CSV table of C-alpha atoms and ligand atoms in Angstrom, one decimal:
chain,number,residue,atom,x,y,z
A,8,UNK,CA,-31.3,0.2,-8.6
A,9,UNK,CA,-31.6,-2.4,-5.1
A,10,UNK,CA,-30.5,-1.1,-2.0
A,11,UNK,CA,-28.1,-3.7,-2.4
A,12,UNK,CA,-26.5,-2.5,-5.3
A,13,UNK,CA,-26.1,0.9,-3.8
A,14,UNK,CA,-24.4,0.1,-0.8
A,15,UNK,CA,-20.9,-0.6,-2.3
A,16,UNK,CA,-21.2,2.7,-4.1
A,17,UNK,CA,-21.1,4.5,-0.4
A,18,UNK,CA,-18.6,2.2,0.4
A,19,UNK,CA,-16.4,2.8,-2.3
A,20,UNK,CA,-15.5,6.1,-0.8
A,21,UNK,CA,-11.9,5.9,0.8
A,22,UNK,CA,-11.8,8.9,2.6
A,23,UNK,CA,-15.1,8.1,4.6
A,24,UNK,CA,-13.6,4.7,5.3
A,25,UNK,CA,-10.3,6.3,6.4
A,26,UNK,CA,-12.1,8.8,8.7
A,27,UNK,CA,-14.4,6.0,10.3
A,28,UNK,CA,-11.3,3.6,10.9
A,29,UNK,CA,-9.8,6.5,12.6
A,30,UNK,CA,-12.8,8.1,14.3
A,31,UNK,CA,-13.3,4.5,16.1
A,32,UNK,CA,-9.7,4.2,17.3
A,33,UNK,CA,-10.0,7.5,18.8
A,34,UNK,CA,-13.2,7.1,20.3
A,35,UNK,CA,-11.4,3.9,21.8
A,36,UNK,CA,-8.5,5.6,23.2
A,37,UNK,CA,-10.5,8.7,24.3
A,38,UNK,CA,-8.6,11.2,22.3
A,39,UNK,CA,-8.6,14.5,23.3
A,40,UNK,CA,-11.1,16.3,20.9
A,41,UNK,CA,-8.3,18.9,19.8
A,42,UNK,CA,-6.3,16.1,18.8
A,43,UNK,CA,-9.5,14.4,17.2
A,44,UNK,CA,-10.1,17.2,14.5
A,45,UNK,CA,-6.3,17.8,13.8
A,46,UNK,CA,-5.7,14.1,13.1
A,47,UNK,CA,-9.2,13.3,11.3
A,48,UNK,CA,-7.7,16.0,8.7
A,49,UNK,CA,-5.0,16.1,6.2
A,50,UNK,CA,-2.6,18.7,6.7
A,51,UNK,CA,-2.0,20.0,3.1
A,52,UNK,CA,-3.6,18.9,0.0
A,53,UNK,CA,-2.0,19.9,-3.5
A,54,UNK,CA,-3.9,19.7,-6.9
A,55,UNK,CA,-2.3,20.7,-9.8
A,56,UNK,CA,-3.0,20.5,-14.0
A,57,UNK,CA,-0.4,20.2,-16.1
A,58,UNK,CA,0.0,20.2,-19.7
A,59,UNK,CA,2.3,17.1,-21.2
A,60,UNK,CA,2.9,16.9,-25.7
A,61,UNK,CA,1.8,13.6,-26.7
A,62,UNK,CA,3.8,11.9,-29.5
A,63,UNK,CA,0.8,12.5,-32.2
A,64,UNK,CA,1.9,16.1,-31.9
A,65,UNK,CA,-1.5,17.2,-29.6
A,66,UNK,CA,-1.1,18.7,-26.1
A,67,UNK,CA,-2.8,17.0,-23.0
A,68,UNK,CA,-3.7,18.4,-19.8
A,69,UNK,CA,-3.7,16.1,-16.7
A,70,UNK,CA,-4.7,16.5,-13.0
A,71,UNK,CA,-2.1,15.4,-10.6
A,72,UNK,CA,-2.1,15.4,-6.3
A,73,UNK,CA,0.3,15.4,-3.4
A,74,UNK,CA,-1.4,15.1,-0.2
A,75,UNK,CA,0.5,15.3,3.2
A,76,UNK,CA,-1.7,14.3,6.1
A,77,UNK,CA,1.0,14.5,9.1
A,78,UNK,CA,4.4,15.4,9.7
A,79,UNK,CA,5.0,15.3,13.2
A,80,UNK,CA,7.1,12.3,13.5
A,81,UNK,CA,9.0,12.8,10.8
A,82,UNK,CA,9.4,13.9,6.8
A,83,UNK,CA,6.2,12.9,4.9
A,84,UNK,CA,6.5,9.8,3.0
A,85,UNK,CA,4.2,8.0,0.4
A,86,UNK,CA,4.1,6.8,-3.1
A,87,UNK,CA,3.0,8.3,-6.3
A,88,UNK,CA,-0.2,6.4,-8.1
A,89,UNK,CA,-0.8,6.5,-11.9
A,90,UNK,CA,-4.4,5.4,-12.6
A,91,UNK,CA,-7.7,6.7,-14.4
A,92,UNK,CA,-9.6,6.2,-10.8
A,93,UNK,CA,-7.2,8.5,-9.2
A,94,UNK,CA,-9.4,11.1,-7.0
A,95,UNK,CA,-8.2,13.7,-4.4
A,96,UNK,CA,-10.3,12.0,-1.7
A,97,UNK,CA,-8.6,8.6,-2.4
A,98,UNK,CA,-5.3,10.0,-2.1
A,99,UNK,CA,-6.3,11.9,0.7
A,100,UNK,CA,-7.2,8.4,2.4
A,101,UNK,CA,-4.0,6.9,1.3
A,102,UNK,CA,-1.8,9.7,2.7
A,103,UNK,CA,-3.7,8.8,6.1
A,104,UNK,CA,-3.0,5.3,5.7
A,105,UNK,CA,0.4,6.2,5.0
A,106,UNK,CA,0.8,7.8,8.8
A,107,UNK,CA,-0.4,5.2,10.6
A,108,UNK,CA,1.3,2.6,8.5
A,109,UNK,CA,4.9,4.2,9.4
A,110,UNK,CA,3.8,4.3,12.9
A,111,UNK,CA,2.6,1.0,13.0
A,112,UNK,CA,6.3,-0.1,12.0
A,113,UNK,CA,7.7,2.9,14.3
A,114,UNK,CA,9.2,4.6,11.2
A,115,UNK,CA,10.2,8.1,12.0
A,116,UNK,CA,7.7,9.6,9.3
A,117,UNK,CA,4.6,11.0,8.7
A,118,UNK,CA,2.0,10.3,5.5
A,119,UNK,CA,1.6,11.7,2.4
A,120,UNK,CA,0.7,10.5,-0.9
A,121,UNK,CA,0.5,11.3,-4.8
A,122,UNK,CA,-1.5,10.8,-7.6
A,123,UNK,CA,-2.2,11.4,-11.6
A,124,UNK,CA,-5.8,10.5,-13.3
A,125,UNK,CA,-3.9,8.7,-16.2
A,126,UNK,CA,-3.6,5.3,-17.5
A,127,UNK,CA,-0.2,4.8,-17.9
A,128,UNK,CA,-0.6,1.6,-20.5
A,129,UNK,CA,-2.0,4.3,-22.7
A,130,UNK,CA,1.3,6.2,-22.9
A,131,UNK,CA,4.4,5.6,-24.8
A,132,UNK,CA,7.5,5.9,-22.7
A,133,UNK,CA,8.7,8.6,-23.9
A,134,UNK,CA,5.3,10.2,-23.0
A,135,UNK,CA,5.3,8.2,-19.5
A,136,UNK,CA,8.7,10.2,-18.7
A,137,UNK,CA,7.1,13.7,-19.9
A,138,UNK,CA,4.4,13.3,-17.3
A,139,UNK,CA,6.9,11.9,-14.6
A,140,UNK,CA,9.1,14.9,-15.3
A,141,UNK,CA,6.4,17.3,-15.0
A,142,UNK,CA,4.7,16.1,-12.1
A,143,UNK,CA,7.8,15.8,-10.6
A,144,UNK,CA,8.3,19.6,-11.1
A,145,UNK,CA,4.8,20.6,-10.4
A,146,UNK,CA,5.1,19.1,-6.6
A,147,UNK,CA,8.7,20.4,-6.0
A,148,UNK,CA,7.6,22.7,-4.2
A,149,UNK,CA,6.7,20.5,-1.2
A,150,UNK,CA,8.9,17.2,-2.0
A,151,UNK,CA,12.4,16.8,-0.8
A,152,UNK,CA,14.6,14.3,1.0
A,153,UNK,CA,14.0,16.5,4.5
A,154,UNK,CA,10.4,17.2,3.8
A,155,UNK,CA,8.1,14.3,1.7
A,156,UNK,CA,9.8,11.3,0.2
A,157,UNK,CA,7.9,10.1,-3.1
A,158,UNK,CA,8.4,6.1,-4.1
A,159,UNK,CA,6.0,4.0,-6.3
A,160,UNK,CA,2.8,3.0,-6.0
A,161,UNK,CA,0.1,1.3,-8.1
A,162,UNK,CA,0.8,2.3,-11.8
A,163,UNK,CA,4.5,3.3,-11.2
A,164,UNK,CA,7.7,1.6,-10.6
A,165,UNK,CA,11.7,1.9,-10.5
A,166,UNK,CA,11.9,3.4,-13.8
A,167,UNK,CA,9.5,6.3,-13.0
A,168,UNK,CA,11.1,6.7,-9.7
A,169,UNK,CA,14.5,7.1,-11.5
A,170,UNK,CA,13.0,10.3,-13.9
A,171,UNK,CA,11.4,11.8,-10.8
A,172,UNK,CA,14.9,11.8,-8.8
A,173,UNK,CA,16.7,12.9,-12.1
A,174,UNK,CA,14.2,15.7,-12.4
A,175,UNK,CA,14.3,16.9,-8.5
A,176,UNK,CA,18.1,16.6,-8.6
A,177,UNK,CA,18.4,19.0,-12.4
A,178,UNK,CA,16.5,21.4,-10.4
A,179,UNK,CA,19.1,21.6,-7.5
A,180,UNK,CA,22.2,21.1,-9.9
A,181,UNK,CA,23.4,17.8,-8.0
A,182,UNK,CA,22.0,14.5,-7.3
A,183,UNK,CA,19.5,14.2,-4.5
A,184,UNK,CA,19.0,10.4,-4.2
A,185,UNK,CA,17.2,10.5,-0.9
A,186,UNK,CA,14.8,12.7,-2.7
A,187,UNK,CA,12.7,9.5,-3.7
A,188,UNK,CA,12.8,6.2,-3.0
A,189,UNK,CA,12.1,2.9,-4.8
A,190,UNK,CA,14.5,3.7,-7.3
A,191,UNK,CA,16.4,1.1,-9.6
A,192,UNK,CA,19.7,-0.2,-7.1
A,193,UNK,CA,22.5,1.8,-9.6
A,194,UNK,CA,21.3,5.0,-9.0
A,195,UNK,CA,20.6,4.6,-5.2
A,196,UNK,CA,18.1,2.5,-4.6
A,197,UNK,CA,18.1,-0.6,-2.2
A,198,UNK,CA,18.7,-4.5,-2.4
A,199,UNK,CA,15.5,-5.7,-1.4
A,200,UNK,CA,13.2,-2.8,-1.7
A,201,UNK,CA,11.4,-4.2,-5.2
A,202,UNK,CA,10.0,-7.6,-2.9
A,203,UNK,CA,10.1,-5.8,0.4
A,204,UNK,CA,6.0,-5.1,0.0
A,205,UNK,CA,5.3,-9.0,-0.9
A,206,UNK,CA,7.9,-10.2,2.1
A,207,UNK,CA,6.4,-8.3,4.4
A,208,UNK,CA,3.1,-9.9,3.4
A,209,UNK,CA,4.4,-13.5,3.6
A,210,UNK,CA,6.4,-12.4,7.0
A,211,UNK,CA,2.7,-11.1,8.4
A,212,UNK,CA,0.9,-14.2,7.0
A,213,UNK,CA,3.3,-16.9,8.8
A,214,UNK,CA,3.2,-14.9,11.6
A,215,UNK,CA,-0.8,-14.7,11.6
A,216,UNK,CA,-1.1,-18.8,10.8
A,217,UNK,CA,1.2,-19.3,13.8
A,218,UNK,CA,-1.3,-17.6,16.1
A,219,UNK,CA,-4.0,-19.5,14.9
A,220,UNK,CA,-2.1,-22.9,15.4
A,221,UNK,CA,-1.3,-23.3,11.7
A,222,UNK,CA,2.0,-23.4,9.7
A,223,UNK,CA,2.5,-22.3,6.1
A,224,UNK,CA,3.0,-26.0,4.8
A,225,UNK,CA,0.2,-26.9,1.7
A,226,UNK,CA,-2.3,-23.4,3.4
A,227,UNK,CA,-4.1,-22.5,-0.1
A,228,UNK,CA,-3.3,-19.0,-1.1
A,229,UNK,CA,-5.6,-17.2,-3.6
A,230,UNK,CA,-4.0,-13.6,-4.4
A,231,UNK,CA,-5.8,-11.1,-5.9
A,232,UNK,CA,-4.0,-8.9,-8.0
A,233,UNK,CA,-0.2,-9.7,-9.4
A,234,UNK,CA,1.5,-6.7,-9.7
A,235,UNK,CA,4.7,-5.7,-7.3
A,236,UNK,CA,2.9,-6.8,-4.3
A,237,UNK,CA,0.7,-9.6,-5.6
A,238,UNK,CA,3.4,-11.6,-7.7
A,239,UNK,CA,5.8,-11.3,-4.9
A,240,UNK,CA,3.8,-12.2,-2.1
A,241,UNK,CA,2.8,-15.2,-4.0
A,242,UNK,CA,6.0,-16.3,-4.4
A,243,UNK,CA,7.5,-15.8,-1.2
A,244,UNK,CA,4.6,-17.5,0.3
A,245,UNK,CA,5.2,-20.6,-2.1
A,246,UNK,CA,8.5,-20.4,-1.1
A,247,UNK,CA,7.4,-20.6,2.6
A,248,UNK,CA,5.4,-23.7,1.8
A,249,UNK,CA,2.2,-22.5,1.0
A,250,UNK,CA,-0.1,-23.3,-2.0
A,251,UNK,CA,-1.1,-21.0,-4.4
A,252,UNK,CA,-4.4,-22.0,-5.9
A,253,UNK,CA,-5.5,-18.8,-7.7
A,254,UNK,CA,-4.1,-15.5,-8.9
A,255,UNK,CA,-5.7,-12.8,-11.1
A,256,UNK,CA,-5.0,-10.0,-12.7
A,257,UNK,CA,-7.8,-7.0,-13.8
A,258,UNK,CA,-9.7,-8.8,-16.1
A,259,UNK,CA,-10.0,-11.9,-13.6
A,260,UNK,CA,-8.1,-14.7,-12.7
A,261,UNK,CA,-6.6,-18.6,-13.2
A,262,UNK,CA,-7.2,-21.2,-10.7
A,263,UNK,CA,-6.2,-24.6,-10.3
A,264,UNK,CA,-7.2,-26.4,-6.9
A,265,UNK,CA,-3.9,-28.5,-7.0
A,266,UNK,CA,-1.5,-25.5,-7.1
A,267,UNK,CA,-0.5,-23.2,-9.7
A,268,UNK,CA,3.6,-22.7,-9.8
A,269,UNK,CA,4.2,-19.2,-9.3
A,270,UNK,CA,7.8,-19.1,-10.7
A,271,UNK,CA,6.3,-20.2,-14.1
A,272,UNK,CA,3.6,-18.3,-14.0
A,273,UNK,CA,6.1,-15.1,-13.8
A,274,UNK,CA,8.1,-16.7,-16.8
A,275,UNK,CA,5.1,-17.4,-18.4
A,276,UNK,CA,3.5,-14.0,-17.8
A,277,UNK,CA,7.0,-12.3,-18.9
A,278,UNK,CA,6.5,-14.1,-22.4
A,279,UNK,CA,3.0,-13.7,-23.0
A,280,UNK,CA,2.0,-10.3,-21.3
A,281,UNK,CA,-1.1,-12.1,-19.6
A,282,UNK,CA,-1.7,-15.1,-17.5
A,283,UNK,CA,-4.8,-15.7,-19.3
A,284,UNK,CA,-4.3,-19.3,-21.4
A,285,UNK,CA,-1.6,-20.7,-18.4
A,286,UNK,CA,-1.4,-24.5,-19.3
A,287,UNK,CA,-3.6,-26.6,-16.7
A,288,UNK,CA,-5.6,-23.6,-14.9
A,289,UNK,CA,-9.2,-22.7,-15.2
A,290,UNK,CA,-10.2,-18.9,-15.9
A,291,UNK,CA,-12.2,-17.7,-13.4
A,292,UNK,CA,-13.6,-13.8,-13.0
A,293,UNK,CA,-12.6,-11.4,-10.3
A,294,UNK,CA,-15.8,-12.1,-8.1
A,295,UNK,CA,-15.7,-15.8,-8.3
A,296,UNK,CA,-12.0,-15.7,-7.5
A,297,UNK,CA,-12.7,-13.9,-4.3
A,298,UNK,CA,-15.2,-16.7,-3.6
A,299,UNK,CA,-12.7,-20.0,-3.7
A,300,UNK,CA,-12.5,-22.1,-1.0
A,301,UNK,CA,-8.8,-21.3,0.3
A,302,UNK,CA,-7.4,-20.7,3.7
A,303,UNK,CA,-5.4,-17.5,3.0
A,304,UNK,CA,-7.0,-14.7,0.6
A,305,UNK,CA,-4.4,-12.0,-0.1
A,306,UNK,CA,-6.1,-8.9,-1.8
A,307,UNK,CA,-3.0,-7.3,-3.5
A,308,UNK,CA,-5.1,-5.1,-6.0
A,309,UNK,CA,-7.0,-1.9,-5.2
A,310,UNK,CA,-9.4,-0.4,-2.8
A,311,UNK,CA,-12.9,-1.6,-1.6
A,312,UNK,CA,-12.6,-5.0,-3.1
A,313,UNK,CA,-14.1,-6.9,-0.2
A,314,UNK,CA,-17.4,-5.0,0.8
A,315,UNK,CA,-20.6,-6.1,2.2
A,316,UNK,CA,-21.7,-7.6,-1.1
A,317,UNK,CA,-18.7,-10.4,-1.0
A,318,UNK,CA,-17.7,-10.5,2.5
A,319,UNK,CA,-20.6,-12.8,3.7
A,320,UNK,CA,-19.3,-15.8,0.9
A,321,UNK,CA,-15.7,-15.7,1.5
A,322,UNK,CA,-14.5,-19.1,2.0
A,323,UNK,CA,-11.0,-18.4,4.1
A,324,UNK,CA,-10.1,-18.5,7.2
A,325,UNK,CA,-7.2,-15.6,6.8
A,326,UNK,CA,-6.9,-12.6,5.0
A,327,UNK,CA,-3.8,-10.3,4.7
A,328,UNK,CA,-4.1,-7.1,2.8
A,329,UNK,CA,-1.3,-6.4,0.6
A,330,UNK,CA,-3.2,-3.8,-0.8
A,331,UNK,CA,-4.1,-0.2,0.7
A,332,UNK,CA,-7.5,-0.2,1.6
A,333,UNK,CA,-9.2,-3.3,0.2
A,334,UNK,CA,-11.5,-4.2,2.7
A,335,UNK,CA,-14.6,-1.5,3.3
A,336,UNK,CA,-15.9,-0.9,7.3
A,337,UNK,CA,-18.9,-2.6,6.5
A,338,UNK,CA,-17.3,-5.9,5.4
A,339,UNK,CA,-14.9,-5.5,8.2
A,340,UNK,CA,-17.9,-6.2,10.6
A,341,UNK,CA,-19.1,-9.1,8.6
A,342,UNK,CA,-16.0,-10.7,9.0
A,343,UNK,CA,-15.3,-10.1,12.2
A,344,UNK,CA,-18.8,-11.8,13.1
A,345,UNK,CA,-17.7,-14.7,10.7
A,346,UNK,CA,-14.4,-15.0,12.9
A,347,UNK,CA,-12.1,-14.8,10.1
A,348,UNK,CA,-8.9,-13.2,11.0
A,349,UNK,CA,-7.5,-10.2,8.9
A,350,UNK,CA,-4.1,-8.7,9.0
A,351,UNK,CA,-4.7,-5.1,8.2
A,352,UNK,CA,-2.7,-3.0,5.1
A,353,UNK,CA,-1.3,-0.9,7.6
A,354,UNK,CA,0.7,-3.8,9.2
A,355,UNK,CA,0.3,-6.2,6.3
A,356,UNK,CA,1.8,-4.1,3.3
A,357,UNK,CA,4.4,-2.1,5.7
A,358,UNK,CA,7.3,-3.8,4.1
A,359,UNK,CA,7.2,-1.7,1.2
A,360,UNK,CA,7.7,1.9,3.1
A,361,UNK,CA,10.4,-0.1,5.7
A,362,UNK,CA,12.8,-0.7,3.4
A,363,UNK,CA,12.0,2.5,1.6
A,364,UNK,CA,13.1,4.1,5.1
A,365,UNK,CA,16.4,2.0,5.0
A,366,UNK,CA,16.8,2.8,1.2
A,367,UNK,CA,16.5,6.6,2.4
A,368,UNK,CA,19.3,6.0,5.1
A,369,UNK,CA,21.6,4.3,3.2
A,370,UNK,CA,21.2,7.3,0.2
A,371,UNK,CA,21.7,10.0,3.2
A,372,UNK,CA,24.5,8.2,4.3
A,373,UNK,CA,26.1,7.4,1.2
A,374,UNK,CA,26.7,3.7,2.4
A,375,UNK,CA,24.8,0.5,1.6
A,376,UNK,CA,23.9,-2.5,2.7
A,377,UNK,CA,23.7,-6.2,1.9
A,378,UNK,CA,20.6,-7.7,1.0
A,379,UNK,CA,20.6,-10.1,3.8
A,380,UNK,CA,20.9,-7.4,6.2
A,381,UNK,CA,18.0,-5.7,4.6
A,382,UNK,CA,15.8,-8.4,4.7
A,383,UNK,CA,16.9,-9.2,8.7
A,384,UNK,CA,16.1,-5.9,9.7
A,385,UNK,CA,12.9,-5.8,7.7
A,386,UNK,CA,11.9,-9.3,9.0
A,387,UNK,CA,12.8,-7.9,12.9
A,388,UNK,CA,10.8,-4.8,12.5
A,389,UNK,CA,7.6,-6.3,11.0
A,390,UNK,CA,7.8,-9.1,13.3
A,391,UNK,CA,8.0,-6.9,16.2
A,392,UNK,CA,5.3,-4.6,15.2
A,393,UNK,CA,3.0,-7.9,14.3
A,394,UNK,CA,3.4,-8.8,18.3
A,395,UNK,CA,2.7,-5.2,19.6
A,396,UNK,CA,-0.3,-5.3,17.4
A,397,UNK,CA,-1.4,-8.7,18.6
A,398,UNK,CA,-0.6,-7.7,22.1
A,399,UNK,CA,-3.2,-5.1,22.1
A,400,UNK,CA,-5.6,-7.1,20.4
A,401,UNK,CA,-5.8,-9.4,23.3
A,402,UNK,CA,-5.8,-6.8,25.9
A,403,UNK,CA,-8.6,-4.5,24.4
A,404,UNK,CA,-10.4,-7.6,22.8
A,405,UNK,CA,-10.8,-5.9,19.4
A,406,UNK,CA,-9.7,-6.8,16.2
A,407,UNK,CA,-6.1,-6.7,14.5
A,408,UNK,CA,-7.2,-3.5,12.2
A,409,UNK,CA,-8.5,-1.7,15.6
A,410,UNK,CA,-5.4,-2.6,17.3
A,411,UNK,CA,-3.1,-1.7,14.8
A,412,UNK,CA,-5.0,1.5,14.8
A,413,UNK,CA,-4.7,1.7,18.8
A,414,UNK,CA,-1.1,1.6,18.3
A,415,UNK,CA,-0.5,4.0,15.5
A,416,UNK,CA,-2.7,6.5,16.3
A,417,UNK,CA,-1.5,6.6,20.0
A,418,UNK,CA,2.2,7.3,18.7
A,419,UNK,CA,1.2,10.1,16.4
A,420,UNK,CA,-1.4,12.0,18.9
A,421,UNK,CA,1.6,11.6,21.5
A,422,UNK,CA,3.9,13.3,18.9
A,423,UNK,CA,1.2,15.7,17.9
A,424,UNK,CA,0.5,16.5,21.7
A,425,UNK,CA,4.3,17.0,22.6
A,426,UNK,CA,4.7,19.2,19.6
A,427,UNK,CA,2.1,21.8,20.4
A,428,UNK,CA,0.3,24.2,18.4
A,429,UNK,CA,2.2,26.8,16.6
A,430,UNK,CA,2.3,29.8,16.9
B,26,LIG,N1,3.5,2.9,-2.0
B,26,LIG,C1,3.9,1.8,-0.9
B,26,LIG,C2,2.6,1.9,-0.1
B,26,LIG,O1,1.7,2.0,0.2
B,26,LIG,C3,5.1,2.3,-0.5
B,26,LIG,C4,5.1,3.6,0.0
B,26,LIG,C5,6.7,4.2,0.1
B,26,LIG,O2,7.4,3.2,0.0
B,26,LIG,O3,6.9,5.2,0.9
B,26,LIG,O4,3.1,1.6,1.2
């Protein structure tokens, strides 16, 4: 294997990425050593192995995790991921990123994440429900509306959250809707939650373009990933005036330099179960998709997609990270040198957890807001966070990722220091 091929293997370690991003920020703000030691680790990591009865009569044992990185600014908050590549180190990184994300948008939460090693597409609805109810039971010793509040992530959705909430509620003997967010609206979910992450991506994209002296009109956008985050980002960016030229799913993507009609793509995918074969578009590989000439690239799939092997070849002006951790530190360095502006995950995709916060507040009060009110509050929080990060970038002469880290790590460090050490 050549050294080039080895590089991404090292880069593909999310926990290393998360810790090195934190270390850089801690160094810049001259964080006291004890605070560095506390914040560069997770507070709690929980692993469970649990059996699920499959439809074919066999029993399979699954492995799951729940990690709480920090709870000094409020209850732990973060999604649950179902994916075959889930690992404890990945969940630790995702939990740490949740802490910074909640701090960037200044909502009163700490950071957590959970995951189960499973490909949910291989399970029947019945098996998925049983796996979810058993995993919810396993982590019920950690979660609750005032302690740790799960939400959807890659491979989970509103239905999974409904089962999760129902299971936790059954154990208590009454409904505890605020124990989980991202639920269906009928069982205490919030209007606007399903679109919230993509809406935040759109708001950050428009705000970033503005700082570059550009308007959204006719900006060519490539979106990697067409799940909840990618598809909503594409739809709302199109509504904002951009031209979406390529989108992808796990096997690769489709491309039309003259633009793809996003609403028609969504209808086609709902009907056919794939984007393959969409009329008038050519197929591109995942690697080629990232190299398409465009103005805005939205990575909205998984981690480590932009790494030292491809960062030199991207042909965009702006990257807005819909996914968590899509860019490795090595790629960040290359992009910085190339002058490509990057809005980091902990800011760009914070719209989801922000509306999760609204959902939790609404559930606790049993008082629900209109979609207009939710979207307006989301927009004001996202814009405020964006401009706070921008001001730090200009003052400290760092990139937007480091500026977001400086804002977040500082907020969390103050809370951790104020609270002191028990006992
Ligand atoms: N999984 C989403 C994220 O990574 C949402 C988390 C939440 O709403 O708690 O931000």
